[in-house]
Amino acid sequence: MTLTLPTFEASTAPLARRNPVAKLAAALLFSAPLIATLDPLTPTIALAVELAVLPLFGMRYGTLFRRAWPLVLAAGGIVITLVMFAAERTGATVATLGPFEVTTGVLITALGMVLRVFAIALPGIIVFATTDPTDLADALVQNVRAPARFAIGALAAFRLVPLLGQEWQMLSLARRARGIDAGRSPVARVKLFVSTAFALLVGAIRRGTRLAVAMDARGFDAGTPRTYARRQVFGRADAALMIGATLVSAAALTTSVLTGLFRPIIG
């Protein structure tokens, strides 16, 4: 639940002070070219750049690791899936795991995909961790002319994310107090997880319905012009951030092409 929650230790960092829309656009522009290739070099360069500029966002490496650890699980799933179901097993055989043959081609493909997952996900984590959700909603309305109903609704949903983790704990403790425990049985654990997740989903839908009615009752859906308590200015530094992100991403992709390692995802 804490993957993209904001941390306010970065309020004075130079890049953390940039316009929220500029930071979000820069993350998208930086990550988009990484989808075009399967080679490991492009995401490696992107990761090196992301880790190098992390102090400019005022975020500690330990904080980033604590927030990004679920990506390690995703990476493990990718490796296992490719080892078991890869269609092309080119290159020399590294190991044989029963009926599965692990080749250098499979390992290179797995490495490229794992690095892409990290390189694409980390910019989003960094941006959301260093951006106040209220500032982001204000910037979307003021700078992008997004509908206020959408921006404020997204802000409300983002604010409710921490409650999901708390409710999961409460549901688990309540069931344990009633004697509902999976014990050591993996099947019982899966059933308990599914039932708890369903209860959490029902509670989230009910809370969302009540919140929507309350927001409508307070005039959030009114068509009258709105005023803004905090102005979000989009300046030259914000445009420079977006241009810089685009150029660095293009440079990483160009380096991959010039070294002959570029592997297009299509074709």
Coordinates of N, CA and C in Angstrom, one line a residue, residues 4-239:
T4 N 3.4 4.1 -3.6 CA 3.3 5.4 -4.2 C 2.9 6.5 -3.2
L5 N 2.8 6.2 -1.9 CA 2.3 7.1 -0.9 C 3.4 8.2 -0.8
P6 N 2.9 9.5 -0.6 CA 3.9 10.6 -0.6 C 4.7 10.6 0.7
T7 N 6.0 11.0 0.6 CA 6.9 11.2 1.7 C 7.3 12.7 1.6
F8 N 7.3 13.4 2.7 CA 7.5 14.8 2.7 C 8.9 15.2 3.2
E9 N 9.8 14.2 3.2 CA 11.2 14.5 3.5 C 11.9 15.3 2.4
A10 N 11.2 15.4 1.2 CA 11.9 15.9 0.0 C 11.3 17.3 -0.4
S11 N 10.7 18.0 0.6 CA 10.0 19.2 0.2 C 11.0 20.3 -0.3
T12 N 12.3 20.3 0.1 CA 13.2 21.4 -0.3 C 14.1 20.9 -1.4
A13 N 14.0 19.7 -1.9 CA 14.9 19.3 -3.0 C 14.6 20.0 -4.3
P14 N 15.6 20.2 -5.2 CA 15.3 21.0 -6.4 C 14.3 20.4 -7.3
L15 N 14.4 19.1 -7.6 CA 13.4 18.5 -8.5 C 12.1 18.2 -7.8
A16 N 12.1 18.0 -6.5 CA 10.8 17.7 -5.8 C 9.9 19.0 -5.8
R17 N 10.5 20.2 -6.0 CA 9.7 21.4 -6.0 C 9.1 21.7 -7.3
R18 N 9.4 20.9 -8.3 CA 8.9 21.2 -9.7 C 7.4 20.9 -9.7
N19 N 6.8 21.5 -10.7 CA 5.3 21.3 -10.9 C 4.9 19.9 -11.0
P20 N 3.9 19.4 -10.2 CA 3.5 18.0 -10.3 C 3.2 17.5 -11.6
V21 N 2.6 18.3 -12.5 CA 2.3 17.8 -13.9 C 3.6 17.6 -14.6
A22 N 4.5 18.5 -14.4 CA 5.8 18.4 -15.1 C 6.6 17.1 -14.7
K23 N 6.5 16.8 -13.4 CA 7.2 15.6 -12.9 C 6.5 14.4 -13.4
L24 N 5.2 14.4 -13.5 CA 4.5 13.2 -14.0 C 4.7 13.0 -15.5
A25 N 4.7 14.1 -16.2 CA 5.0 14.1 -17.7 C 6.4 13.6 -17.9
A26 N 7.4 14.1 -17.1 CA 8.7 13.7 -17.3 C 8.9 12.2 -17.1
A27 N 8.2 11.7 -16.0 CA 8.3 10.2 -15.8 C 7.7 9.4 -16.9
L28 N 6.6 9.9 -17.5 CA 6.1 9.2 -18.7 C 7.0 9.3 -19.9
L29 N 7.5 10.4 -20.1 CA 8.4 10.6 -21.3 C 9.7 9.8 -21.2
F30 N 10.1 9.7 -19.9 CA 11.4 8.9 -19.7 C 11.1 7.4 -19.8
S31 N 10.0 7.0 -19.4 CA 9.7 5.5 -19.3 C 9.2 5.0 -20.7
A32 N 8.5 5.8 -21.4 CA 7.8 5.3 -22.7 C 8.8 4.6 -23.6
P33 N 10.0 5.2 -24.0 CA 10.9 4.5 -24.9 C 11.4 3.2 -24.4
L34 N 11.4 3.0 -23.1 CA 11.9 1.7 -22.6 C 11.0 0.5 -23.0
I35 N 9.8 0.8 -23.3 CA 8.8 -0.3 -23.7 C 9.2 -0.8 -25.1
A36 N 9.9 -0.1 -25.9 CA 10.2 -0.4 -27.3 C 11.2 -1.5 -27.5
T37 N 12.0 -1.8 -26.4 CA 13.1 -2.7 -26.6 C 13.2 -3.8 -25.5
L38 N 13.7 -4.9 -25.8 CA 13.9 -6.0 -24.9 C 15.3 -6.2 -24.4
D39 N 16.2 -5.4 -24.9 CA 17.6 -5.5 -24.6 C 17.9 -5.1 -23.1
P40 N 18.9 -5.6 -22.5 CA 19.2 -5.2 -21.1 C 19.9 -3.9 -20.9
L41 N 20.6 -3.4 -22.0 CA 21.4 -2.2 -21.9 C 20.6 -0.9 -21.7
T42 N 19.5 -0.8 -22.4 CA 18.7 0.5 -22.3 C 18.1 0.6 -20.9
P43 N 17.5 -0.4 -20.3 CA 17.0 -0.1 -19.0 C 18.1 0.0 -17.9
T44 N 19.3 -0.6 -18.2 CA 20.4 -0.4 -17.3 C 20.8 1.0 -17.2
I45 N 20.9 1.6 -18.4 CA 21.3 3.1 -18.5 C 20.2 3.9 -17.8
A46 N 18.9 3.6 -18.0 CA 17.8 4.3 -17.4 C 17.9 4.2 -15.9
L47 N 18.1 3.0 -15.4 CA 18.2 2.8 -13.9 C 19.4 3.6 -13.3
A48 N 20.5 3.6 -14.0 CA 21.7 4.3 -13.5 C 21.3 5.8 -13.4
V49 N 20.6 6.4 -14.4 CA 20.2 7.8 -14.4 C 19.2 8.0 -13.3
E50 N 18.3 7.1 -13.1 CA 17.3 7.3 -12.0 C 17.9 7.3 -10.7
L51 N 18.8 6.4 -10.4 CA 19.5 6.3 -9.1 C 20.4 7.5 -8.9
A52 N 21.0 8.0 -10.0 CA 21.9 9.2 -9.9 C 21.1 10.5 -9.5
V53 N 19.9 10.6 -10.1 CA 19.1 11.9 -9.8 C 18.3 11.8 -8.6
L54 N 18.2 10.6 -7.9 CA 17.4 10.4 -6.8 C 17.6 11.4 -5.7
P55 N 18.9 11.8 -5.3 CA 19.1 12.8 -4.3 C 18.5 14.2 -4.7
L56 N 18.4 14.5 -6.0 CA 17.8 15.7 -6.4 C 16.4 15.8 -6.1
F57 N 15.7 14.6 -5.9 CA 14.3 14.6 -5.5 C 14.2 14.6 -4.0
G58 N 15.4 14.6 -3.3 CA 15.4 14.6 -1.8 C 14.9 13.3 -1.2
M59 N 15.1 12.2 -2.0 CA 14.6 10.9 -1.5 C 15.8 10.0 -1.2
R60 N 15.8 9.3 -0.1 CA 16.9 8.4 0.3 C 16.8 7.1 -0.4
Y61 N 18.0 6.5 -0.6 CA 18.0 5.2 -1.3 C 17.3 4.1 -0.5
G62 N 17.4 4.2 0.9 CA 16.7 3.3 1.7 C 15.2 3.4 1.6
T63 N 14.8 4.6 1.5 CA 13.3 4.9 1.4 C 12.8 4.3 0.1
L64 N 13.6 4.5 -1.0 CA 13.2 3.9 -2.3 C 13.1 2.4 -2.3
F65 N 14.1 1.8 -1.6 CA 14.1 0.3 -1.5 C 12.9 -0.2 -0.7
R66 N 12.5 0.5 0.4 CA 11.4 0.1 1.2 C 10.1 0.2 0.4
R67 N 10.0 1.1 -0.5 CA 8.8 1.3 -1.3 C 8.8 0.4 -2.5
A68 N 9.9 0.1 -3.1 CA 10.0 -0.7 -4.3 C 10.2 -2.2 -4.2
W69 N 10.2 -2.7 -2.9 CA 10.5 -4.1 -2.7 C 9.4 -5.0 -3.4
P70 N 8.2 -4.6 -3.6 CA 7.3 -5.5 -4.3 C 7.7 -5.8 -5.7
L71 N 8.5 -4.9 -6.3 CA 9.0 -5.1 -7.7 C 10.0 -6.3 -7.7
V72 N 10.6 -6.6 -6.6 CA 11.5 -7.8 -6.5 C 10.7 -9.1 -6.7
L73 N 9.5 -9.1 -6.1 CA 8.6 -10.2 -6.3 C 8.1 -10.4 -7.7
A74 N 7.8 -9.2 -8.3 CA 7.4 -9.2 -9.8 C 8.6 -9.8 -10.6
A75 N 9.8 -9.3 -10.3 CA 11.0 -9.8 -11.0 C 11.2 -11.3 -10.9
G76 N 11.0 -11.8 -9.7 CA 11.1 -13.3 -9.5 C 10.1 -14.0 -10.3
G77 N 8.8 -13.5 -10.4 CA 7.8 -14.1 -11.2 C 8.1 -14.1 -12.6
I78 N 8.7 -13.1 -13.1 CA 9.1 -13.0 -14.5 C 10.2 -14.1 -14.9
V79 N 11.2 -14.2 -14.0 CA 12.2 -15.1 -14.2 C 11.7 -16.6 -14.2
I80 N 10.8 -16.9 -13.3 CA 10.3 -18.2 -13.2 C 9.4 -18.5 -14.4
T81 N 8.6 -17.6 -14.8 CA 7.7 -17.8 -16.0 C 8.5 -18.0 -17.2
L82 N 9.6 -17.2 -17.4 CA 10.4 -17.4 -18.7 C 11.1 -18.7 -18.6
V83 N 11.6 -19.1 -17.5 CA 12.3 -20.4 -17.4 C 11.4 -21.6 -17.7
M84 N 10.2 -21.4 -17.3 CA 9.2 -22.5 -17.5 C 8.6 -22.5 -18.9
F85 N 8.3 -21.3 -19.4 CA 7.4 -21.3 -20.6 C 8.0 -20.5 -21.8
A86 N 9.3 -20.2 -21.7 CA 9.9 -19.5 -22.9 C 9.8 -20.3 -24.2
A87 N 9.3 -19.6 -25.2 CA 9.2 -20.3 -26.5 C 10.5 -20.6 -27.2
E88 N 11.4 -19.6 -27.1 CA 12.7 -19.7 -27.8 C 13.8 -19.9 -26.7
R89 N 14.6 -21.0 -26.8 CA 15.6 -21.3 -25.9 C 16.9 -21.3 -26.6
T90 N 17.4 -20.1 -27.1 CA 18.6 -20.0 -27.9 C 19.8 -19.9 -27.0
G91 N 21.0 -20.1 -27.5 CA 22.2 -20.0 -26.8 C 22.6 -21.3 -26.1
A92 N 23.7 -21.2 -25.3 CA 24.2 -22.4 -24.6 C 23.3 -22.7 -23.4
T93 N 23.3 -24.0 -23.1 CA 22.5 -24.4 -22.0 C 23.3 -24.2 -20.7
V94 N 22.7 -23.5 -19.8 CA 23.4 -23.1 -18.5 C 23.0 -24.2 -17.4
A95 N 21.8 -24.6 -17.4 CA 21.3 -25.6 -16.4 C 20.1 -26.3 -16.9
T96 N 19.8 -27.4 -16.3 CA 18.6 -28.2 -16.7 C 17.9 -28.5 -15.4
L97 N 16.7 -27.9 -15.3 CA 15.8 -28.1 -14.1 C 14.7 -29.0 -14.5
G98 N 14.9 -30.3 -14.4 CA 13.9 -31.3 -14.8 C 13.6 -31.2 -16.3
P99 N 12.4 -30.9 -16.7 CA 12.0 -30.8 -18.1 C 12.4 -29.4 -18.7
F100 N 12.9 -28.5 -17.8 CA 13.1 -27.1 -18.3 C 14.6 -26.9 -18.5
E101 N 14.9 -26.4 -19.7 CA 16.3 -26.1 -20.1 C 16.6 -24.6 -20.0
V102 N 17.5 -24.2 -19.1 CA 17.8 -22.8 -18.9 C 19.0 -22.5 -19.8
T103 N 18.8 -21.6 -20.8 CA 19.8 -21.2 -21.7 C 20.2 -19.8 -21.5
T104 N 21.3 -19.4 -22.2 CA 21.8 -18.0 -22.1 C 20.8 -17.1 -22.7
G105 N 20.1 -17.5 -23.8 CA 19.1 -16.6 -24.4 C 17.9 -16.3 -23.5
V106 N 17.5 -17.4 -22.7 CA 16.4 -17.2 -21.8 C 16.8 -16.2 -20.7
L107 N 18.1 -16.4 -20.2 CA 18.5 -15.6 -19.1 C 18.7 -14.1 -19.5
I108 N 19.2 -13.9 -20.8 CA 19.3 -12.5 -21.3 C 17.9 -11.9 -21.4
T109 N 17.0 -12.6 -21.9 CA 15.6 -12.1 -22.1 C 15.0 -11.8 -20.7
A110 N 15.2 -12.7 -19.7 CA 14.7 -12.4 -18.4 C 15.3 -11.2 -17.8
L111 N 16.6 -11.1 -17.9 CA 17.3 -9.9 -17.4 C 16.8 -8.6 -18.0
G112 N 16.6 -8.6 -19.3 CA 16.1 -7.4 -20.0 C 14.7 -7.1 -19.5
M113 N 13.8 -8.0 -19.3 CA 12.5 -7.8 -18.8 C 12.5 -7.3 -17.4
V114 N 13.3 -7.9 -16.5 CA 13.4 -7.5 -15.1 C 13.9 -6.1 -15.0
L115 N 14.9 -5.8 -15.7 CA 15.4 -4.4 -15.7 C 14.4 -3.4 -16.2
R116 N 13.6 -3.8 -17.2 CA 12.6 -2.9 -17.8 C 11.5 -2.6 -16.7
V117 N 11.1 -3.7 -16.0 CA 10.1 -3.5 -14.9 C 10.6 -2.4 -13.9
F118 N 11.9 -2.5 -13.5 CA 12.4 -1.6 -12.5 C 12.5 -0.2 -13.1
A119 N 13.1 -0.1 -14.3 CA 13.3 1.2 -15.0 C 12.0 1.9 -15.3
I120 N 10.9 1.2 -15.6 CA 9.7 1.8 -15.9 C 8.9 2.2 -14.6
A121 N 9.0 1.4 -13.6 CA 8.2 1.6 -12.4 C 8.9 2.7 -11.5
L122 N 10.2 2.7 -11.4 CA 10.8 3.6 -10.4 C 10.5 5.1 -10.6
P123 N 10.5 5.6 -11.9 CA 10.1 7.0 -12.0 C 8.7 7.3 -11.4
G124 N 7.7 6.5 -11.6 CA 6.4 6.7 -11.0 C 6.5 6.7 -9.5
I125 N 7.2 5.8 -8.9 CA 7.3 5.7 -7.5 C 8.0 7.0 -6.9
I126 N 9.1 7.4 -7.6 CA 9.8 8.6 -7.2 C 8.9 9.8 -7.3
V127 N 8.1 10.0 -8.4 CA 7.3 11.1 -8.6 C 6.2 11.2 -7.5
F128 N 5.5 10.1 -7.3 CA 4.4 10.1 -6.4 C 4.8 10.2 -4.9
A129 N 6.0 9.7 -4.7 CA 6.6 9.8 -3.3 C 7.0 11.2 -2.9
T130 N 7.3 12.0 -3.9 CA 7.7 13.4 -3.7 C 6.7 14.4 -4.1
T131 N 5.5 14.0 -4.3 CA 4.4 15.0 -4.7 C 3.3 14.9 -3.8
D132 N 2.8 16.1 -3.3 CA 1.6 16.1 -2.5 C 0.4 15.9 -3.4
P133 N -0.5 14.9 -3.0 CA -1.6 14.6 -3.8 C -2.5 15.8 -4.1
T134 N -2.7 16.7 -3.1 CA -3.5 17.9 -3.3 C -2.9 18.8 -4.4
D135 N -1.5 19.0 -4.4 CA -0.8 19.8 -5.4 C -1.0 19.1 -6.8
L136 N -1.0 17.8 -6.8 CA -1.1 17.1 -8.1 C -2.5 17.4 -8.7
A137 N -3.6 17.3 -7.8 CA -4.9 17.5 -8.3 C -5.1 19.0 -8.7
D138 N -4.5 19.9 -8.0 CA -4.6 21.3 -8.4 C -3.9 21.6 -9.7
A139 N -2.8 20.9 -9.9 CA -2.0 21.1 -11.1 C -2.7 20.5 -12.3
L140 N -3.4 19.4 -12.1 CA -4.2 18.8 -13.2 C -5.3 19.7 -13.7
V141 N -5.9 20.3 -12.7 CA -7.1 21.2 -13.0 C -6.6 22.5 -13.7
Q142 N -5.5 23.1 -13.1 CA -5.1 24.4 -13.5 C -4.2 24.4 -14.8
N143 N -3.3 23.4 -14.9 CA -2.3 23.4 -16.0 C -2.7 22.5 -17.1
V144 N -3.5 21.4 -16.9 CA -3.9 20.5 -17.9 C -5.4 20.7 -18.3
R145 N -6.1 21.5 -17.5 CA -7.5 21.7 -17.7 C -8.3 20.4 -17.5
A146 N -7.8 19.5 -16.6 CA -8.6 18.3 -16.4 C -9.9 18.6 -15.7
P147 N -11.0 17.9 -15.9 CA -12.2 18.1 -15.2 C -12.0 18.1 -13.7
A148 N -12.6 19.1 -13.0 CA -12.4 19.1 -11.5 C -13.0 17.9 -10.9
R149 N -14.1 17.3 -11.4 CA -14.7 16.1 -10.9 C -13.8 15.0 -10.9
F150 N -13.0 14.8 -12.0 CA -12.1 13.7 -12.1 C -10.9 13.9 -11.2
A151 N -10.3 15.2 -11.1 CA -9.1 15.4 -10.3 C -9.4 15.3 -8.8
I152 N -10.6 15.8 -8.4 CA -10.9 15.8 -7.0 C -11.3 14.3 -6.6
G153 N -11.9 13.6 -7.5 CA -12.3 12.2 -7.2 C -11.0 11.4 -7.1
A154 N -10.0 11.6 -8.0 CA -8.8 10.9 -7.9 C -8.0 11.2 -6.6
L155 N -8.1 12.5 -6.2 CA -7.4 12.9 -5.0 C -8.0 12.2 -3.8
A156 N -9.4 12.1 -3.8 CA -10.0 11.5 -2.6 C -9.7 10.0 -2.6
A157 N -9.6 9.3 -3.8 CA -9.3 7.9 -3.8 C -7.8 7.7 -3.4
F158 N -6.9 8.6 -3.8 CA -5.5 8.5 -3.4 C -5.4 8.6 -1.9
R159 N -6.2 9.5 -1.3 CA -6.1 9.7 0.2 C -6.6 8.5 0.9
L160 N -7.5 7.7 0.3 CA -8.1 6.5 1.0 C -7.2 5.3 0.9
V161 N -6.1 5.3 0.1 CA -5.3 4.2 -0.1 C -4.7 3.7 1.2
P162 N -4.2 4.5 2.1 CA -3.6 4.0 3.4 C -4.6 3.3 4.2
L163 N -5.9 3.6 4.1 CA -6.9 3.0 4.9 C -7.1 1.5 4.5
L164 N -6.8 1.1 3.3 CA -6.9 -0.3 2.8 C -6.0 -1.2 3.6
G165 N -4.7 -0.7 3.9 CA -3.8 -1.5 4.7 C -4.3 -1.6 6.1
Q166 N -4.8 -0.5 6.7 CA -5.3 -0.6 8.0 C -6.5 -1.5 8.1
E167 N -7.4 -1.4 7.2 CA -8.6 -2.3 7.2 C -8.2 -3.8 7.0
W168 N -7.2 -4.1 6.2 CA -6.8 -5.4 6.1 C -6.3 -6.0 7.4
Q169 N -5.5 -5.2 8.2 CA -5.1 -5.6 9.5 C -6.2 -5.8 10.4
M170 N -7.2 -4.9 10.4 CA -8.4 -5.0 11.3 C -9.2 -6.3 11.0
L171 N -9.4 -6.6 9.7 CA -10.1 -7.8 9.3 C -9.4 -9.0 9.7
S172 N -8.1 -9.0 9.5 CA -7.3 -10.2 9.9 C -7.3 -10.4 11.4
L173 N -7.2 -9.4 12.2 CA -7.3 -9.5 13.7 C -8.7 -9.9 14.1
A174 N -9.7 -9.3 13.5 CA -11.1 -9.7 13.9 C -11.3 -11.2 13.6
R175 N -10.9 -11.7 12.5 CA -11.1 -13.1 12.1 C -10.3 -14.0 13.1
R176 N -9.1 -13.6 13.4 CA -8.3 -14.4 14.3 C -8.9 -14.4 15.7
A177 N -9.5 -13.3 16.1 CA -10.2 -13.2 17.4 C -11.4 -14.2 17.4
R178 N -12.0 -14.4 16.3 CA -13.2 -15.3 16.2 C -12.7 -16.8 15.9
G179 N -11.4 -17.0 16.0 CA -11.0 -18.4 15.8 C -10.8 -18.8 14.4
I180 N -10.8 -17.8 13.4 CA -10.6 -18.2 12.0 C -9.2 -18.0 11.7
D181 N -8.5 -19.1 11.6 CA -7.0 -19.1 11.3 C -6.7 -20.2 10.3
A182 N -5.8 -19.9 9.4 CA -5.4 -20.8 8.3 C -4.5 -21.9 8.8
G183 N -3.8 -21.6 9.9 CA -2.8 -22.5 10.4 C -1.7 -22.7 9.4
R184 N -1.2 -24.0 9.2 CA -0.1 -24.3 8.3 C -0.6 -24.8 7.0
S185 N -1.9 -24.8 6.8 CA -2.4 -25.4 5.5 C -2.3 -24.3 4.4
P186 N -1.6 -24.6 3.3 CA -1.6 -23.6 2.2 C -2.9 -23.3 1.5
V187 N -3.7 -24.4 1.4 CA -5.1 -24.2 0.8 C -5.9 -23.3 1.7
A188 N -5.9 -23.5 3.0 CA -6.6 -22.7 3.9 C -6.2 -21.2 3.9
R189 N -4.9 -21.1 3.7 CA -4.3 -19.7 3.6 C -4.9 -19.0 2.4
V190 N -4.9 -19.7 1.3 CA -5.4 -19.1 0.0 C -6.9 -18.8 0.2
K191 N -7.7 -19.7 0.8 CA -9.1 -19.4 1.0 C -9.3 -18.2 1.9
L192 N -8.5 -18.1 3.0 CA -8.6 -17.0 3.9 C -8.2 -15.7 3.2
F193 N -7.2 -15.7 2.4 CA -6.8 -14.5 1.7 C -7.9 -14.0 0.7
V194 N -8.5 -15.0 0.0 CA -9.5 -14.6 -0.9 C -10.7 -14.0 -0.2
S195 N -11.2 -14.6 0.9 CA -12.3 -14.1 1.6 C -12.0 -12.8 2.3
T196 N -10.8 -12.6 2.8 CA -10.4 -11.3 3.3 C -10.4 -10.2 2.3
A197 N -9.8 -10.5 1.1 CA -9.8 -9.6 0.0 C -11.2 -9.2 -0.5
F198 N -12.1 -10.2 -0.5 CA -13.5 -9.9 -0.9 C -14.1 -8.9 0.1
A199 N -13.9 -9.2 1.4 CA -14.5 -8.3 2.4 C -13.9 -6.9 2.3
L200 N -12.6 -6.8 2.0 CA -12.0 -5.5 1.8 C -12.6 -4.8 0.7
L201 N -12.8 -5.5 -0.5 CA -13.4 -4.9 -1.6 C -14.8 -4.4 -1.4
V202 N -15.6 -5.2 -0.7 CA -17.0 -4.7 -0.3 C -16.9 -3.5 0.5
G203 N -16.0 -3.4 1.5 CA -15.9 -2.2 2.4 C -15.4 -1.0 1.6
A204 N -14.5 -1.2 0.6 CA -14.0 -0.1 -0.2 C -15.1 0.4 -1.1
I205 N -16.0 -0.4 -1.7 CA -17.1 0.0 -2.5 C -18.1 0.8 -1.7
R206 N -18.4 0.4 -0.5 CA -19.3 1.1 0.4 C -18.8 2.4 0.8
R207 N -17.5 2.5 1.1 CA -16.9 3.8 1.5 C -16.9 4.7 0.3
G208 N -16.5 4.2 -0.9 CA -16.5 5.0 -2.1 C -17.9 5.6 -2.4
T209 N -18.9 4.8 -2.2 CA -20.3 5.3 -2.5 C -20.7 6.4 -1.5
R210 N -20.4 6.2 -0.2 CA -20.7 7.2 0.8 C -19.9 8.5 0.5
L211 N -18.6 8.3 0.1 CA -17.8 9.5 -0.2 C -18.4 10.2 -1.4
A212 N -18.8 9.5 -2.5 CA -19.3 10.2 -3.7 C -20.6 11.0 -3.3
V213 N -21.5 10.4 -2.5 CA -22.7 11.1 -2.1 C -22.4 12.3 -1.3
A214 N -21.4 12.2 -0.4 CA -21.0 13.3 0.4 C -20.4 14.5 -0.4
M215 N -19.6 14.1 -1.4 CA -18.9 15.1 -2.2 C -20.0 15.8 -3.1
D216 N -21.0 15.1 -3.6 CA -22.0 15.7 -4.4 C -22.9 16.6 -3.5
A217 N -23.1 16.2 -2.2 CA -23.9 17.1 -1.3 C -23.2 18.4 -1.0
R218 N -21.8 18.3 -1.1 CA -21.0 19.5 -0.8 C -20.7 20.4 -2.0
G219 N -21.3 20.0 -3.2 CA -21.2 20.8 -4.4 C -20.0 20.6 -5.2
F220 N -19.3 19.4 -5.1 CA -18.1 19.1 -5.9 C -18.5 18.9 -7.3
D221 N -19.8 18.6 -7.6 CA -20.2 18.4 -9.0 C -20.8 19.6 -9.6
A222 N -20.8 20.7 -8.9 CA -21.4 21.9 -9.4 C -20.7 22.5 -10.6
G223 N -21.4 23.1 -11.5 CA -20.8 23.6 -12.7 C -20.3 25.1 -12.6
T224 N -20.4 25.6 -11.4 CA -19.9 27.0 -11.2 C -18.4 27.1 -11.2
P225 N -17.8 28.2 -11.7 CA -16.4 28.3 -11.7 C -15.7 28.2 -10.3
R226 N -14.6 27.6 -10.3 CA -13.9 27.3 -9.0 C -12.8 28.3 -8.8
T227 N -12.4 28.5 -7.6 CA -11.2 29.3 -7.2 C -10.2 28.3 -6.7
Y228 N -9.0 28.8 -6.6 CA -7.9 27.9 -6.2 C -7.1 28.5 -5.0
A229 N -7.0 27.8 -3.9 CA -6.3 28.3 -2.8 C -4.8 28.3 -3.0
R230 N -4.3 27.4 -3.8 CA -2.8 27.3 -4.1 C -2.6 27.3 -5.6
R231 N -2.0 28.3 -6.2 CA -1.7 28.3 -7.6 C -0.6 27.4 -7.9
Q232 N -0.7 26.7 -9.0 CA 0.4 25.8 -9.5 C 0.9 26.4 -10.8
V233 N 2.2 26.9 -10.7 CA 2.8 27.6 -11.8 C 3.7 26.7 -12.6
F234 N 3.5 26.7 -13.9 CA 4.3 25.8 -14.8 C 5.3 26.8 -15.5
G235 N 6.6 26.6 -15.0 CA 7.6 27.6 -15.5 C 8.6 26.9 -16.4
R236 N 9.7 27.7 -16.7 CA 10.7 27.2 -17.6 C 11.5 26.0 -17.1
A237 N 11.7 26.0 -15.8 CA 12.4 24.8 -15.1 C 11.6 23.5 -15.3
D238 N 10.2 23.7 -15.3 CA 9.4 22.5 -15.4 C 9.5 22.0 -16.9
A239 N 9.5 22.9 -17.8 CA 9.6 22.5 -19.2 C 11.0 21.9 -19.5

